[in-house]
Short mmCIF file of C-alpha atoms and ligand atoms in Angstrom, two decimals:
data_model
loop_
_atom_site.label_atom_id
_atom_site.label_comp_id
_atom_site.label_asym_id
_atom_site.label_seq_id
_atom_site.Cartn_x
_atom_site.Cartn_y
_atom_site.Cartn_z
CA MET A 1 19.24 14.28 0.70
CA GLY A 2 20.90 11.00 -0.31
CA LYS A 3 21.08 9.64 -3.48
CA ARG A 4 18.07 9.95 -6.08
CA VAL A 5 16.07 6.75 -7.41
CA LYS A 6 16.29 7.06 -10.85
CA PHE A 7 12.92 6.28 -13.00
CA GLN A 8 14.95 3.89 -15.29
CA GLU A 9 16.74 2.04 -11.99
CA LEU A 10 12.69 1.30 -11.36
CA LEU A 11 11.57 0.66 -14.89
CA SER A 12 14.51 -1.78 -14.73
CA SER A 13 13.62 -3.86 -11.30
CA ILE A 14 10.16 -4.12 -12.83
CA ARG A 15 11.19 -5.50 -16.34
CA GLY A 16 14.11 -7.73 -14.97
CA ALA A 17 11.29 -9.30 -12.59
CA PHE A 18 9.28 -10.65 -16.16
CA ASP A 19 11.91 -11.38 -17.98
CA ARG A 20 12.63 -13.70 -15.78
CA LEU A 21 8.97 -15.23 -15.43
CA PRO A 22 9.16 -18.32 -17.23
CA GLU A 23 7.02 -18.43 -20.44
CA HIS A 24 3.94 -20.04 -20.86
CA ARG A 25 3.17 -20.07 -24.46
CA ARG A 26 3.97 -22.91 -27.11
CA GLY A 27 4.87 -22.88 -30.58
CA GLN A 28 5.25 -19.47 -32.68
CA ASN A 29 3.08 -17.08 -30.98
CA THR A 30 5.06 -15.27 -29.27
CA ARG A 31 5.05 -11.40 -30.89
CA TYR A 32 4.94 -9.84 -28.12
CA SER A 33 6.83 -10.51 -25.36
CA LEU A 34 5.85 -10.84 -21.61
CA THR A 35 7.77 -7.99 -20.49
CA GLU A 36 6.19 -6.02 -22.66
CA ALA A 37 3.00 -7.09 -22.21
CA GLY A 38 3.88 -6.33 -18.41
CA MET A 39 5.24 -3.29 -19.18
CA SER A 40 2.46 -2.15 -21.29
CA ALA A 41 0.08 -2.62 -18.43
CA PHE A 42 2.21 -0.91 -15.97
CA ALA A 43 2.24 2.59 -18.70
CA VAL A 44 -1.36 2.78 -17.44
CA PHE A 45 -1.42 1.98 -14.17
CA TYR A 46 1.36 4.32 -13.90
CA MET A 47 0.13 7.52 -15.98
CA GLN A 48 -3.69 6.41 -14.59
CA SER A 49 -4.53 6.56 -17.98
CA PRO A 50 -7.09 3.73 -19.62
CA SER A 51 -5.81 5.18 -22.75
CA PHE A 52 -2.83 5.51 -22.14
CA LEU A 53 -1.86 3.42 -24.86
CA ALA A 54 -4.52 3.60 -27.33
CA HIS A 55 -3.02 7.06 -27.90
CA GLN A 56 0.33 5.73 -28.09
CA ARG A 57 -0.57 3.67 -30.92
CA ASP A 58 -2.32 6.29 -32.74
CA MET A 59 1.15 8.37 -32.86
CA GLN A 60 3.03 5.36 -33.56
CA ARG A 61 0.77 5.56 -36.65
CA GLN A 62 1.09 9.38 -37.48
CA ARG A 63 4.58 9.71 -36.13
CA GLY A 64 6.61 6.81 -36.27
CA GLN A 65 7.55 6.81 -32.26
CA HIS A 66 5.32 7.08 -29.17
CA ASN A 67 6.03 7.45 -25.51
CA ALA A 68 5.47 3.55 -24.84
CA GLN A 69 8.53 3.19 -25.83
CA SER A 70 10.61 5.91 -24.92
CA LEU A 71 9.27 5.87 -21.26
CA PHE A 72 8.65 2.17 -20.94
CA GLY A 73 10.68 0.65 -23.55
CA VAL A 74 7.97 -0.89 -24.84
CA GLU A 75 8.59 -1.48 -28.55
CA LYS A 76 5.22 -2.82 -30.14
CA ILE A 77 2.69 -2.23 -28.07
CA PRO A 78 0.21 -4.74 -27.61
CA SER A 79 -3.59 -4.81 -28.09
CA ASP A 80 -6.14 -5.00 -25.01
CA SER A 81 -6.65 -8.48 -25.77
CA GLN A 82 -3.24 -9.53 -26.56
CA LEU A 83 -2.79 -8.25 -23.18
CA ARG A 84 -5.12 -9.71 -21.29
CA ASN A 85 -3.99 -13.05 -22.86
CA LEU A 86 -0.59 -12.70 -21.97
CA LEU A 87 -0.43 -11.80 -18.22
CA ASP A 88 -3.40 -14.05 -16.92
CA PRO A 89 -1.51 -16.94 -16.73
CA LEU A 90 1.33 -15.38 -15.24
CA ASP A 91 1.80 -15.88 -10.86
CA PRO A 92 1.65 -12.99 -9.50
CA ALA A 93 4.67 -14.33 -6.90
CA GLY A 94 6.86 -13.59 -9.65
CA LEU A 95 6.53 -10.27 -9.40
CA GLN A 96 7.79 -10.57 -5.82
CA SER A 97 11.23 -9.29 -6.32
CA PRO A 98 10.85 -4.89 -7.33
CA PHE A 99 8.73 -4.29 -4.69
CA TRP A 100 11.81 -5.31 -2.36
CA GLU A 101 14.16 -4.20 -4.68
CA ILE A 102 12.45 -0.69 -5.03
CA TYR A 103 12.19 -0.79 -0.82
CA GLU A 104 16.04 -1.34 -0.70
CA ARG A 105 17.23 1.51 -3.33
CA LEU A 106 15.10 3.93 -0.98
CA GLU A 107 16.70 3.03 2.14
CA ALA A 108 20.30 2.73 0.81
CA GLY A 109 19.64 6.39 -0.53
CA GLY A 110 18.70 7.50 3.04
CA HIS A 111 15.03 7.96 1.85
CA LEU A 112 13.25 5.95 4.88
CA ALA A 113 14.95 7.78 7.14
CA ASP A 114 11.89 9.72 8.69
CA TYR A 115 10.06 6.67 8.11
CA THR A 116 10.42 5.51 11.96
CA GLY A 117 8.08 4.80 14.74
CA VAL A 118 7.93 3.93 18.99
CA ALA A 119 11.63 2.78 19.51
CA GLY A 120 13.25 3.67 16.23
CA THR A 121 11.29 0.42 14.42
CA ARG A 122 9.51 0.73 10.55
CA LEU A 123 5.93 0.34 11.70
CA ILE A 124 4.57 -1.76 8.52
CA SER A 125 0.56 -2.00 7.95
CA LEU A 126 -1.32 -5.12 7.12
CA ASP A 127 -4.50 -4.88 5.98
CA GLY A 128 -6.97 -6.41 3.69
CA THR A 129 -8.97 -4.90 1.00
CA GLN A 130 -11.88 -6.02 -1.23
CA TYR A 131 -10.16 -5.01 -4.40
CA PHE A 132 -13.05 -6.55 -6.74
CA LYS A 133 -16.27 -7.63 -6.60
CA SER A 134 -19.23 -9.03 -9.06
CA GLN A 135 -22.52 -11.11 -9.73
CA LYS A 136 -21.37 -12.09 -13.24
CA LEU A 137 -17.51 -11.87 -14.36
CA HIS A 138 -15.50 -14.44 -12.68
CA CYS A 139 -12.31 -16.20 -13.07
CA SER A 140 -11.06 -19.71 -10.93
CA ASN A 141 -9.10 -17.60 -8.17
CA CYS A 142 -12.62 -15.80 -7.32
CA ARG A 143 -13.79 -15.74 -3.87
CA THR A 144 -17.68 -17.12 -4.03
CA THR A 145 -19.90 -16.11 -2.14
CA VAL A 146 -23.84 -16.66 -1.62
CA ARG A 147 -25.74 -13.34 -1.03
CA ASP A 148 -29.19 -13.43 -1.23
CA GLU A 149 -29.25 -16.73 -3.24
CA GLN A 150 -27.12 -15.21 -6.30
CA PRO A 151 -23.74 -15.48 -6.49
CA TYR A 152 -21.14 -12.88 -5.52
CA TYR A 153 -17.98 -12.89 -7.00
CA SER A 154 -14.37 -11.57 -5.06
CA HIS A 155 -10.61 -10.89 -4.98
CA ALA A 156 -9.48 -9.94 -1.75
CA VAL A 157 -5.47 -9.02 -0.95
CA MET A 158 -3.68 -8.65 1.83
CA LEU A 159 -1.88 -4.56 1.96
CA ALA A 160 1.28 -4.39 3.14
CA VAL A 161 2.72 -0.69 3.67
CA VAL A 162 5.36 1.08 5.44
CA CYS A 163 3.68 4.14 7.33
CA ALA A 164 5.19 6.59 10.02
CA PRO A 165 3.11 9.14 12.36
CA ASP A 166 4.91 12.14 10.87
CA GLN A 167 4.89 11.22 6.98
CA ASP A 168 2.45 12.02 4.65
CA HIS A 169 3.22 9.60 2.32
CA VAL A 170 2.87 5.45 2.77
CA VAL A 171 5.20 3.11 1.12
CA CYS A 172 4.12 0.34 -0.48
CA LEU A 173 5.40 -3.07 -0.46
CA GLU A 174 5.04 -6.23 -1.69
CA PRO A 175 0.63 -7.76 -1.21
CA GLU A 176 -0.78 -11.28 0.21
CA PHE A 177 -3.47 -12.30 -2.19
CA ILE A 178 -6.01 -13.88 -0.22
CA THR A 179 -6.82 -17.24 -2.37
CA PRO A 180 -10.38 -18.58 -2.17
CA GLN A 181 -8.24 -22.05 -0.15
CA ASP A 182 -8.34 -19.61 2.56
CA GLY A 183 -11.59 -20.28 3.59
CA HIS A 184 -14.86 -18.14 3.07
CA GLU A 185 -14.58 -15.61 6.43
CA LYS A 186 -12.72 -12.42 6.45
CA GLN A 187 -11.16 -13.42 9.82
CA ASP A 188 -10.14 -16.95 8.59
CA CYS A 189 -8.76 -15.08 5.20
CA GLU A 190 -7.08 -12.27 6.08
CA GLN A 191 -5.09 -14.44 9.19
CA GLN A 192 -4.24 -17.18 6.56
CA ALA A 193 -2.15 -14.55 4.70
CA THR A 194 -0.52 -12.64 7.40
CA LYS A 195 0.69 -15.46 8.61
CA ARG A 196 2.32 -16.29 4.92
CA TRP A 197 3.69 -12.68 4.91
CA VAL A 198 5.29 -12.38 8.00
CA LYS A 199 6.64 -15.75 7.42
CA ARG A 200 7.90 -15.59 4.11
CA ASN A 201 8.82 -11.94 4.65
CA ALA A 202 10.49 -11.51 8.54
CA GLU A 203 14.00 -12.61 7.64
CA ARG A 204 14.04 -9.15 5.39
CA PHE A 205 14.82 -7.22 8.68
CA ALA A 206 16.43 -7.41 11.44
CA PRO A 207 15.22 -8.24 14.83
CA GLY A 208 13.25 -6.11 16.16
CA ALA A 209 13.58 -3.95 14.08
CA VAL A 210 10.11 -3.84 12.83
CA THR A 211 6.31 -2.92 14.31
CA ILE A 212 2.95 -4.79 12.88
CA LEU A 213 0.18 -2.62 13.06
CA ALA A 214 -2.74 -4.19 12.32
CA ASP A 215 -6.85 -3.74 12.58
CA ASP A 216 -8.50 -5.66 15.74
CA LEU A 217 -9.23 -8.40 13.31
CA HIS A 218 -5.32 -9.78 13.80
CA CYS A 219 -5.36 -9.06 17.80
CA HIS A 220 -5.24 -12.37 18.66
CA TYR A 221 -3.57 -15.38 19.91
CA PRO A 222 -1.91 -16.77 17.03
CA LEU A 223 -0.88 -13.55 15.41
CA CYS A 224 1.31 -12.30 18.53
CA THR A 225 3.16 -15.70 18.93
CA LEU A 226 3.97 -15.78 14.75
CA LEU A 227 5.08 -12.29 15.84
CA GLN A 228 6.61 -12.91 18.57
CA GLN A 229 8.72 -16.13 16.78
CA HIS A 230 9.73 -14.36 14.19
CA HIS A 231 10.72 -11.23 16.68
CA MET A 232 8.85 -8.26 15.33
CA HIS A 233 6.90 -5.73 17.21
CA TYR A 234 3.04 -5.27 17.17
CA ILE A 235 0.93 -2.56 17.70
CA LEU A 236 -2.83 -4.13 17.08
CA THR A 237 -6.13 -2.04 17.50
CA CYS A 238 -7.61 -3.99 20.60
CA LYS A 239 -11.32 -3.92 21.20
CA PRO A 240 -13.85 -5.14 24.42
CA ALA A 241 -15.86 -6.87 22.01
CA SER A 242 -13.39 -9.46 21.06
CA HIS A 243 -10.86 -9.26 24.12
CA ALA A 244 -13.63 -10.17 26.98
CA ALA A 245 -10.66 -11.85 29.14
CA LEU A 246 -8.46 -8.85 28.69
CA TYR A 247 -11.07 -5.83 29.58
CA GLU A 248 -12.41 -8.10 32.29
CA GLU A 249 -8.78 -8.01 33.69
CA LEU A 250 -8.53 -4.50 33.50
CA LEU A 251 -11.76 -3.93 35.15
CA LEU A 252 -10.41 -5.58 38.52
CA LEU A 253 -7.09 -3.14 37.73
CA GLU A 254 -10.02 -0.57 37.92
CA GLN A 255 -10.15 -1.12 41.67
CA VAL A 256 -6.39 -1.53 42.59
CA SER A 257 -5.27 2.26 43.04
CA GLY A 258 -2.18 2.51 40.78
CA ALA A 259 -2.80 -0.53 38.59
CA ILE A 260 -3.88 1.55 35.62
CA THR A 261 -2.18 4.95 34.89
CA THR A 262 -3.77 7.86 33.40
CA GLN A 263 -1.58 10.83 31.81
CA VAL A 264 -3.79 13.77 30.66
CA VAL A 265 -2.42 16.18 27.88
CA GLU A 266 -3.53 19.73 26.58
CA LYS A 267 -3.06 20.38 23.40
CA TRP A 268 -3.88 23.27 20.60
CA ARG A 269 -5.61 21.63 17.42
CA GLY A 270 -5.81 24.92 15.26
CA PRO A 271 -8.80 27.27 17.56
CA HIS A 272 -9.44 24.60 19.95
CA ARG A 273 -8.31 22.82 22.57
CA GLU A 274 -8.28 19.28 23.59
CA ARG A 275 -7.64 17.13 26.19
CA TRP A 276 -6.01 13.62 25.57
CA VAL A 277 -6.67 11.37 28.28
CA TYR A 278 -3.73 7.72 27.73
CA ARG A 279 -4.20 4.75 30.05
CA TRP A 280 -2.36 1.89 30.08
CA ALA A 281 -1.62 -1.21 32.09
CA GLU A 282 0.99 -3.92 31.37
CA GLN A 283 0.85 -7.85 31.04
CA LEU A 284 -2.89 -9.01 30.72
CA PRO A 285 -4.08 -11.84 28.43
CA ILE A 286 -4.55 -11.66 25.14
CA ARG A 287 -6.64 -14.23 25.37
CA GLY A 288 -8.69 -16.15 28.38
CA ASP A 289 -7.32 -19.35 28.12
CA LEU A 290 -4.91 -21.19 29.95
CA ASP A 291 -2.45 -21.13 27.06
CA THR A 292 -1.98 -17.40 26.90
CA ILE A 293 0.42 -14.43 26.11
CA MET A 294 0.85 -11.47 28.02
CA VAL A 295 0.53 -8.01 25.85
CA ASN A 296 0.63 -4.15 27.58
CA TRP A 297 -2.71 -2.01 26.55
CA CYS A 298 -3.18 1.18 26.04
CA GLU A 299 -5.77 3.87 24.92
CA LEU A 300 -5.71 7.23 23.98
CA THR A 301 -9.24 9.41 24.18
CA ILE A 302 -9.22 12.53 23.54
CA PHE A 303 -12.06 15.41 24.35
CA ALA A 304 -12.73 18.55 23.26
CA VAL A 305 -12.23 21.17 26.30
CA GLU A 306 -15.03 23.73 26.25
CA THR A 307 -17.16 21.28 25.30
CA ASP A 308 -16.59 17.72 26.74
CA GLU A 309 -17.31 16.30 24.41
CA GLN A 310 -15.68 12.85 22.80
CA LEU A 311 -13.70 13.63 19.67
CA TYR A 312 -11.57 10.22 19.57
CA HIS A 313 -11.14 6.67 21.20
CA CYS A 314 -9.35 4.23 20.57
CA ALA A 315 -7.27 1.22 22.20
CA TRP A 316 -4.25 -0.74 21.11
CA ALA A 317 -2.49 -4.19 22.73
CA THR A 318 1.43 -4.35 22.24
CA ASP A 319 4.66 -6.48 23.18
CA HIS A 320 6.54 -2.70 23.33
CA PRO A 321 6.58 -1.66 27.19
CA VAL A 322 3.87 1.00 27.98
CA ASN A 323 5.65 4.18 30.61
CA ALA A 324 5.33 7.55 30.53
CA GLN A 325 8.11 8.28 28.08
CA THR A 326 6.80 5.58 25.62
CA VAL A 327 2.64 5.94 25.67
CA PRO A 328 3.06 8.98 23.08
CA GLU A 329 5.15 7.29 20.85
CA ILE A 330 3.05 3.95 20.49
CA VAL A 331 -0.51 5.80 19.98
CA ALA A 332 1.06 7.94 17.72
CA SER A 333 2.32 4.47 15.76
CA GLY A 334 -0.65 2.81 16.12
CA ARG A 335 -2.55 5.64 15.24
CA SER A 336 -0.49 6.32 11.64
CA ARG A 337 -2.45 3.02 10.16
CA TRP A 338 -5.35 5.05 9.28
CA LYS A 339 -2.95 6.68 6.95
CA VAL A 340 -2.67 3.81 4.76
CA GLU A 341 -6.69 4.40 4.38
CA ASN A 342 -6.66 8.17 4.26
CA GLU A 343 -3.91 8.89 1.80
CA GLY A 344 -2.67 5.49 -0.19
CA PHE A 345 -5.36 3.36 -0.88
CA ASN A 346 -8.72 5.28 -1.15
CA VAL A 347 -6.72 6.68 -4.80
CA LEU A 348 -5.94 3.04 -5.56
CA LYS A 349 -9.79 1.81 -4.50
CA ASN A 350 -11.32 4.82 -5.85
CA ARG A 351 -9.37 6.27 -8.54
CA GLY A 352 -6.81 4.82 -11.12
CA TYR A 353 -8.26 1.93 -10.98
CA HIS A 354 -9.65 1.12 -14.76
CA PHE A 355 -8.53 -2.02 -15.75
CA GLU A 356 -11.47 -4.04 -15.85
CA HIS A 357 -13.31 -2.06 -18.32
CA ASN A 358 -10.29 -2.95 -20.80
CA TYR A 359 -9.17 -5.47 -20.23
CA GLY A 360 -12.05 -8.17 -18.55
CA HIS A 361 -11.92 -9.93 -15.57
CA GLY A 362 -9.08 -13.16 -17.18
CA GLN A 363 -10.00 -16.77 -16.10
CA GLN A 364 -6.75 -17.31 -13.99
CA HIS A 365 -4.47 -14.31 -12.59
CA LEU A 366 -5.34 -11.35 -15.09
CA SER A 367 -7.13 -9.46 -11.79
CA SER A 368 -3.69 -9.68 -9.45
CA VAL A 369 -1.82 -9.51 -11.67
CA LEU A 370 -2.62 -6.31 -12.95
CA LEU A 371 -3.32 -4.96 -8.91
CA THR A 372 0.40 -6.00 -8.60
CA LEU A 373 1.22 -3.97 -11.31
CA LEU A 374 -1.03 -0.82 -10.06
CA LEU A 375 0.34 -1.80 -6.74
CA LEU A 376 4.27 -0.84 -8.03
CA ALA A 377 2.99 2.04 -10.12
CA PHE A 378 1.70 3.64 -6.70
CA LEU A 379 5.23 2.56 -5.38
CA CYS A 380 7.31 4.39 -7.98
CA HIS A 381 5.29 7.29 -7.61
CA SER A 382 6.22 7.43 -3.93
CA ALA A 383 9.73 6.40 -4.62
CA LEU A 384 10.16 9.62 -6.90
CA GLY A 385 8.25 11.61 -4.36
CA LEU A 386 10.91 11.01 -1.87
CA SER A 387 14.08 11.06 -3.13
CA CYS A 388 13.38 12.81 -6.79
CA PRO A 389 13.91 16.84 -6.18
CA THR A 390 12.86 17.71 -9.64
CA TYR A 391 9.71 15.03 -9.31
CA GLN A 392 9.20 17.14 -5.68
CA ALA A 393 9.05 20.12 -6.84
CA VAL A 394 6.49 19.36 -9.88
CA ARG A 395 4.20 17.80 -7.25
CA ARG A 396 4.13 20.26 -5.11
CA GLU A 397 3.41 23.34 -7.52
CA LEU A 398 0.49 21.32 -9.15
CA GLY A 399 -0.93 20.49 -5.82
CA ALA A 400 -3.83 18.21 -6.17
CA ARG A 401 -2.57 14.33 -7.74
CA ARG A 402 -5.53 14.64 -10.10
CA THR A 403 -3.67 18.10 -11.61
CA PHE A 404 -0.31 16.40 -12.24
CA PHE A 405 -1.97 13.29 -13.36
CA ASN A 406 -4.28 15.13 -16.28
CA ASP A 407 -1.41 17.17 -17.16
CA LEU A 408 0.74 13.66 -17.81
CA ARG A 409 -2.31 12.34 -19.86
CA THR A 410 -2.17 15.38 -21.87
CA LEU A 411 1.66 15.93 -22.67
CA THR A 412 1.57 12.43 -23.35
CA ARG A 413 -1.03 12.08 -25.54
CA TYR A 414 -0.06 14.87 -27.73
CA PHE A 415 3.84 15.17 -27.62
CA TYR A 416 6.95 13.02 -27.94
CA PHE A 417 9.07 12.62 -24.85
CA PRO A 418 12.10 10.79 -25.19
CA SER A 419 12.51 10.39 -21.92
CA TRP A 420 11.13 10.49 -18.19
CA GLN A 421 13.46 12.88 -17.27
CA ARG A 422 12.54 14.92 -20.19
CA LEU A 423 9.16 14.95 -19.81
CA LEU A 424 9.53 15.95 -16.23
CA THR A 425 12.56 18.65 -16.89
CA PHE A 426 9.79 19.92 -19.66
CA MET A 427 6.57 20.42 -17.19
CA TYR A 428 9.31 21.53 -14.28
CA HIS A 429 10.37 24.89 -16.76
CA GLN A 430 6.99 25.38 -18.13
CA LEU A 431 6.09 25.81 -14.89
CA ASP A 432 8.38 28.68 -14.24
CA LEU A 433 10.13 27.21 -11.28
CA PRO A 434 13.31 27.80 -9.43
CA PRO A 435 17.02 26.52 -10.99
CA GLU A 436 17.73 24.64 -7.68
CA ALA A 437 15.43 21.81 -7.50
CA LEU A 438 15.68 20.63 -10.89
CA SER A 439 18.11 17.08 -10.58
CA VAL A 440 20.36 16.52 -13.45
CA ASN A 441 20.23 12.89 -14.88
ZN1 ZN B 501 -11.82 -13.85 -9.88
#
């Protein structure tokens, strides 16, 4: 295992970004720094505890010391309304650097060595998701639509995530917020956001080192050419309904023997036998216009051998060469995108996301600033999960995610810990874990 990424290093990346943000306040009203406000909100998400700050204020009153200070470097904890006022005017674009600093630390430590997909490339999934909706609360950056003659306010974001076929966890990258200027249709909005993300970040990676994964909504000429220009590969879900020209060509090829290749593999999945049928063809037009590009196409259909029932089907367009050797890799890479839904962001969407309750919606950027901090908290847990043996051992021992966070909440409510390392080591010893995995600070 490579060099461990320390909690303090993660925090200093995030603090650094807040320290560099321009001061938006005028006059003498600067009792709390922007950094303190930012780190306080980060702490709430990192601990997945909406009442973390309230408990630490109580601890401060009773004992003169508290965990927000010792763990997160917050000397004075702002009230919820102060926190809202301090964070609301901040442009979340100022918080992009910690994502890349943490990613680079993981990369430099060798912790992403197993995060590779087809042809040894790094797989980055881009996926749009709505993270706020309301018929009442709204701000100047809400997208406004009308449903049943009522205004409907929402915020959406394009999440960028590193995933890999054999890895259970995903690593969050800098997000791209979808703005009201991006348009009304889901498709337009997501396309604009994806373009911005690619243009801004493609140069961070060596030419040809990345494969972008995205759904059918993005499988079209503009994105394929954009990625080509920026030397990024792609594997994009490709459905018949949205790719008439490509599927017409496939129908024609089906008449020609050998034009579409089929490969059948049987595999055990638990006690059941499955038949995996791969089909592929190269050089098909992504659209019917004269101005088009040719893509390679493959699909996987899985059947239960006993019943012949179809269990799974999906098809993709890619610029990677498709042949008998590469097709399983391409399909495995394309399918790993589903981990983002299953593993990562269900947690973000359904749990640990309580901030409307504490802070309201804000007038300007609060919603996206808080979501950025939530993603950073998620990334910090992933970074420790990939690189810190003590953290790994504690998480493994506690099993369910919920148990780990319940324990963090309870411990930090009643006990003072002088550092994150001391908190983690305390859990480690109380769980009677073997001394080998205890990493020295
Ligand atoms: Zn809003």
